Coordinates of C-alpha atoms in Angstrom, one line a residue:
M1 CA -155.6 -62.1 62.2
L2 CA -155.5 -58.4 63.0
D3 CA -152.3 -57.9 60.9
R4 CA -154.0 -59.7 57.9
L5 CA -157.1 -57.4 58.2
G6 CA -154.8 -54.4 58.3
E7 CA -153.2 -55.6 55.1
L8 CA -156.5 -55.9 53.4
E9 CA -157.5 -52.4 54.6
V10 CA -154.3 -51.0 53.1
F11 CA -154.9 -52.9 49.8
L12 CA -158.5 -51.6 49.6
A13 CA -157.3 -48.1 50.3
I14 CA -154.9 -48.4 47.3
A15 CA -157.7 -49.9 45.1
E16 CA -160.1 -47.0 46.0
A17 CA -157.5 -44.2 45.7
G18 CA -155.8 -45.5 42.6
S19 CA -152.5 -44.2 44.1
L20 CA -150.1 -45.4 46.8
S21 CA -149.5 -41.8 47.9
Q22 CA -153.2 -41.0 48.2
A23 CA -153.8 -44.3 50.1
A24 CA -151.0 -43.3 52.5
I25 CA -152.6 -39.9 53.1
R26 CA -156.0 -41.5 53.8
L27 CA -154.5 -44.1 56.2
R28 CA -152.2 -41.6 57.8
K29 CA -149.2 -43.9 57.1
S30 CA -146.0 -43.2 55.3
L31 CA -145.7 -44.0 51.6
A32 CA -142.9 -46.4 52.4
A33 CA -145.1 -48.3 54.9
V34 CA -148.0 -48.6 52.4
S35 CA -145.6 -49.8 49.6
R36 CA -144.0 -52.4 51.9
I37 CA -147.4 -53.8 53.1
L38 CA -148.6 -54.2 49.4
G39 CA -145.3 -55.8 48.5
E40 CA -145.5 -58.3 51.3
L41 CA -149.1 -59.2 50.5
E42 CA -148.2 -59.8 46.8
E43 CA -145.2 -61.9 47.8
R44 CA -147.2 -64.0 50.2
L45 CA -150.0 -64.6 47.6
G46 CA -147.5 -65.1 44.7
V47 CA -149.4 -62.7 42.3
V48 CA -149.1 -59.1 41.2
L49 CA -152.2 -57.3 42.6
V50 CA -151.5 -53.8 41.3
D51 CA -149.8 -52.5 38.2
R52 CA -147.9 -49.4 39.2
T53 CA -147.3 -46.4 36.9
T54 CA -146.0 -43.0 37.6
R55 CA -149.5 -41.6 37.8
R56 CA -152.0 -44.3 38.8
C57 CA -152.2 -47.8 40.3
V58 CA -154.4 -50.1 38.4
L59 CA -155.7 -53.4 39.8
T60 CA -154.8 -56.6 37.9
A61 CA -157.4 -59.3 37.4
E62 CA -156.2 -61.0 40.6
G63 CA -156.3 -57.6 42.4
R64 CA -159.9 -57.0 41.3
Q65 CA -160.9 -60.4 42.6
L66 CA -159.2 -59.9 45.9
A67 CA -160.7 -56.4 46.3
I68 CA -164.2 -57.9 46.0
E69 CA -163.5 -60.6 48.5
A70 CA -161.6 -58.3 50.9
E71 CA -164.4 -55.7 50.9
S72 CA -166.9 -58.4 51.7
L73 CA -164.8 -59.8 54.5
L74 CA -164.0 -56.4 56.1
S75 CA -167.7 -55.4 55.8
R76 CA -168.8 -58.6 57.7
Y77 CA -166.1 -58.0 60.3
Q78 CA -167.1 -54.3 60.8
D79 CA -170.8 -55.3 61.1
M80 CA -169.9 -57.9 63.7
V81 CA -167.7 -55.5 65.7
G82 CA -170.2 -52.6 65.2
A83 CA -173.1 -54.6 66.4
T84 CA -171.3 -55.1 69.7
A85 CA -169.8 -51.6 69.9
D86 CA -173.1 -49.9 69.2
E87 CA -174.4 -51.4 72.5
V88 CA -171.5 -50.4 74.7
M89 CA -169.6 -47.5 73.1
A90 CA -170.4 -44.0 72.0
P91 CA -169.6 -43.3 68.3
R92 CA -166.0 -42.1 67.7
G93 CA -163.6 -41.4 64.8
T94 CA -163.4 -38.9 62.0
I95 CA -165.9 -38.1 59.3
R96 CA -164.8 -36.3 56.1
L97 CA -167.3 -34.4 54.0
T98 CA -167.3 -31.7 51.4
A99 CA -169.7 -29.0 50.3
P100 CA -169.9 -25.9 48.0
L101 CA -168.2 -22.9 49.5
V102 CA -171.0 -20.5 50.3
F103 CA -173.6 -23.2 51.1
G104 CA -171.1 -25.0 53.2
R105 CA -170.1 -22.0 55.1
E106 CA -173.7 -20.7 55.7
Y107 CA -175.5 -24.0 56.4
V108 CA -173.4 -27.2 56.5
A109 CA -170.8 -25.9 58.9
P110 CA -173.4 -24.7 61.5
A111 CA -175.2 -28.0 61.2
L112 CA -172.0 -29.9 61.6
S113 CA -171.1 -28.0 64.7
S114 CA -174.4 -28.9 66.3
F115 CA -173.9 -32.5 65.4
L116 CA -170.4 -32.6 67.0
A117 CA -171.8 -31.1 70.2
T118 CA -174.0 -34.1 70.5
Y119 CA -171.2 -36.6 69.9
P120 CA -168.1 -35.4 71.8
L121 CA -165.9 -38.4 70.7
L122 CA -166.4 -37.7 67.0
S123 CA -164.4 -35.3 64.8
A124 CA -165.0 -34.0 61.3
E125 CA -163.1 -32.5 58.4
L126 CA -165.2 -30.2 56.2
E127 CA -163.7 -29.1 52.9
L128 CA -165.5 -26.2 51.1
A129 CA -164.8 -25.9 47.4
D130 CA -166.8 -24.8 44.3
R131 CA -165.6 -27.7 42.3
I132 CA -166.6 -31.3 41.9
I133 CA -164.5 -33.4 44.3
D134 CA -164.1 -37.2 43.7
L135 CA -165.4 -38.5 47.0
R136 CA -163.9 -42.0 46.6
Y137 CA -160.5 -40.9 45.2
D138 CA -160.0 -38.2 47.8
G139 CA -161.3 -40.2 50.7
F140 CA -164.5 -38.3 51.6
D141 CA -167.5 -40.0 53.3
L142 CA -170.2 -37.5 52.3
G143 CA -170.7 -34.6 50.0
V144 CA -173.3 -31.9 49.4
R145 CA -173.9 -31.3 45.7
I146 CA -175.9 -28.6 43.9
G147 CA -177.1 -29.8 40.5
A148 CA -177.9 -33.0 38.7
I149 CA -175.9 -36.0 39.9
E150 CA -174.4 -37.6 36.8
D151 CA -172.0 -40.0 38.5
D152 CA -173.5 -43.4 38.7
S153 CA -171.1 -44.4 41.4
L154 CA -172.8 -42.1 43.9
V155 CA -175.9 -42.6 46.0
A156 CA -177.9 -39.3 46.2
R157 CA -180.6 -38.2 48.7
R158 CA -182.5 -35.1 47.8
L159 CA -182.3 -32.2 50.3
G160 CA -184.3 -29.7 48.3
H161 CA -183.8 -27.4 45.4
V162 CA -182.5 -23.9 44.5
G163 CA -183.0 -21.6 41.5
R164 CA -180.7 -19.5 39.4
V165 CA -181.9 -15.9 39.7
I166 CA -180.9 -12.5 38.3
V167 CA -180.8 -9.7 40.8
A168 CA -179.7 -6.0 41.2
S169 CA -180.0 -3.3 43.8
R170 CA -183.0 -1.0 43.8
E171 CA -180.7 2.0 43.2
Y172 CA -179.2 0.4 40.1
L173 CA -182.7 -0.4 38.7
A174 CA -184.0 3.1 39.4
A175 CA -181.1 4.6 37.4
A176 CA -180.8 2.0 34.6
G177 CA -184.3 0.6 34.4
T178 CA -185.6 -2.9 34.9
P179 CA -185.0 -5.4 32.0
A180 CA -188.3 -6.8 30.7
T181 CA -186.8 -9.5 28.4
P182 CA -183.4 -11.1 28.0
A183 CA -182.8 -8.9 25.0
D184 CA -182.7 -5.9 27.3
L185 CA -179.5 -7.2 29.0
V186 CA -177.3 -5.7 26.3
D187 CA -178.3 -2.2 27.7
H188 CA -177.2 -3.1 31.3
E189 CA -174.1 -3.4 33.4
I190 CA -173.4 -7.0 34.3
V191 CA -171.3 -8.4 37.1
Q192 CA -170.1 -11.7 35.7
Q193 CA -168.8 -14.7 37.6
I194 CA -166.0 -16.9 36.4
N195 CA -165.3 -20.4 37.5
N196 CA -162.0 -22.2 36.8
G197 CA -161.2 -19.5 34.2
E198 CA -164.5 -20.0 32.4
V199 CA -167.2 -17.3 32.2
D200 CA -170.6 -18.5 33.4
L201 CA -173.2 -18.7 30.7
W202 CA -176.6 -17.4 31.5
R203 CA -179.2 -20.0 30.6
L204 CA -182.8 -18.8 30.5
V205 CA -186.2 -20.1 29.3
E206 CA -188.7 -18.2 27.3
P207 CA -192.4 -18.4 28.5
D208 CA -193.1 -20.7 25.5
G209 CA -190.3 -23.1 26.8
K210 CA -187.6 -22.1 24.3
R211 CA -184.2 -22.2 25.9
I212 CA -181.8 -19.3 25.7
T213 CA -178.1 -19.3 26.3
L214 CA -176.4 -15.9 26.7
R215 CA -172.8 -14.7 27.4
P216 CA -173.5 -11.2 28.6
S217 CA -170.8 -8.6 28.0
S218 CA -169.3 -7.5 31.3
R219 CA -166.7 -5.0 32.5
F220 CA -166.5 -6.6 36.0
L221 CA -165.6 -10.3 36.2
V222 CA -164.9 -12.1 39.5
N223 CA -164.4 -15.6 40.7
S224 CA -166.2 -15.2 44.0
A225 CA -170.0 -15.3 44.4
D226 CA -169.7 -13.2 47.6
A227 CA -167.8 -10.5 45.7
A228 CA -170.2 -10.5 42.8
I229 CA -173.2 -10.2 45.1
N230 CA -171.6 -7.4 47.1
A231 CA -170.9 -5.5 43.9
A232 CA -174.5 -5.9 42.9
K233 CA -175.6 -4.5 46.3
A234 CA -173.3 -1.6 45.7
G235 CA -175.1 -0.8 42.5
R236 CA -172.5 -2.2 40.1
G237 CA -175.1 -4.0 37.9
L238 CA -177.1 -7.2 37.4
V239 CA -175.7 -10.5 38.7
R240 CA -176.9 -14.1 38.2
V241 CA -176.5 -16.3 41.3
L242 CA -178.1 -19.3 43.1
S243 CA -181.2 -18.3 45.0
Y244 CA -179.9 -19.3 48.5
Q245 CA -176.9 -17.0 48.0
V246 CA -179.2 -13.9 48.0
S247 CA -182.2 -15.1 50.0
D248 CA -181.6 -12.8 52.9
A249 CA -180.8 -9.8 50.6
L250 CA -184.0 -10.4 48.7
A251 CA -186.1 -10.7 51.8
C252 CA -184.6 -7.5 53.2
G253 CA -185.0 -5.5 50.0
E254 CA -181.2 -5.0 49.4
L255 CA -181.6 -6.8 46.1
V256 CA -184.5 -7.2 43.7
R257 CA -185.2 -10.2 41.4
V258 CA -185.7 -9.5 37.7
L259 CA -186.6 -11.5 34.6
T260 CA -188.5 -14.0 36.9
G261 CA -190.5 -15.2 34.0
F262 CA -187.4 -16.4 32.2
E263 CA -185.8 -18.3 35.0
P264 CA -184.7 -21.9 34.2
P265 CA -186.1 -24.9 36.2
K266 CA -184.9 -25.4 39.8
V267 CA -181.8 -27.5 40.4
P268 CA -181.6 -30.2 43.0
V269 CA -179.5 -30.1 46.2
S270 CA -178.4 -33.5 47.3
L271 CA -176.4 -35.4 50.0
V272 CA -174.2 -37.9 48.2
W273 CA -171.8 -40.7 49.1
P274 CA -169.9 -43.4 47.2
E275 CA -172.1 -46.4 46.5
S276 CA -169.3 -48.8 47.1
K277 CA -168.3 -47.4 50.5
K278 CA -169.5 -49.2 53.6
F279 CA -171.4 -46.9 55.9
T280 CA -170.0 -46.8 59.4
R281 CA -172.2 -46.0 62.3
R282 CA -170.7 -42.5 62.6
V283 CA -171.3 -41.7 58.9
R284 CA -174.9 -43.0 59.1
L285 CA -175.5 -40.8 62.1
L286 CA -174.3 -37.7 60.3
S287 CA -176.1 -38.5 57.1
D288 CA -179.4 -38.9 58.9
F289 CA -178.7 -35.6 60.8
L290 CA -177.9 -33.6 57.7
L291 CA -180.9 -35.0 55.8
A292 CA -183.1 -33.8 58.6
E293 CA -181.4 -30.5 59.3
L294 CA -180.6 -29.3 55.8
G295 CA -183.8 -30.8 54.4
R296 CA -185.9 -28.3 56.3
L297 CA -184.0 -25.2 55.4
P298 CA -186.3 -22.5 53.9
V299 CA -183.7 -21.7 51.2
L300 CA -184.1 -25.2 49.8
T301 CA -187.8 -24.8 49.4
D302 CA -190.0 -22.1 47.8
V303 CA -190.4 -20.5 51.2
A304 CA -188.6 -17.1 51.5
P305 CA -186.7 -16.4 54.7
R306 CA -187.6 -13.6 56.9
C307 CA -185.5 -10.5 57.1

């Protein structure tokens, strides 16, 4: 029975990852072992479950049906075992999560460290990246996302919100003047961020609600928010960033917020997970912890931090 359950776990990993090699990485098995298990399962059932190509594995009709039934069976089995284990065992295993680089470093990593101190048999893998990671394909349990959640396959729980703000040092503004309208930006030095080779557009809103999209000219382009903010602190010019990234600098007076009357609406910050993924006890514990800990961060509300 255990061997058969193991086969189904391998099959579901292939179905979720869409790749034998990715499934092997998730399961910490060799590619040959994963391929052999799938082949033996198909041979025993007498059907092809997965159409293999050089890039992706696609489930056949029989494979899709088996995936539905296998997920239900394994879910019931895990519930049965978990109900017993919860009473007699401390949570154990590994949780994988992802978060944006700066937010993850400043807030998620410290919260995760506190969580692990409470549960010594748990471990965690935190990947920080300023790109959208496919949680299901890449085998992540949880993710922190900044911005609207457009993926219908994800469940999202709101943590708070952040704004997009334009800031500069007091010294720069004393020398160059403070812009009063977006049209004044042409007369200013701009520190511009680039992401994946693309220059960030500055989206602003007029007091009457009219939306403005600008691509300010810049002599200093950089693909790091930290570097852009440090340049602004050094008097290099104006920079547009997320509010949490400069909350301390604003509170301490290192940077000054400008064009506040033209800022766009706040964007949500959410904890997300794949809708189709069964929550284990350890993942539920961490999600509840992060919702509580991150949800009360001043930087995710309109409350300014203290210097």
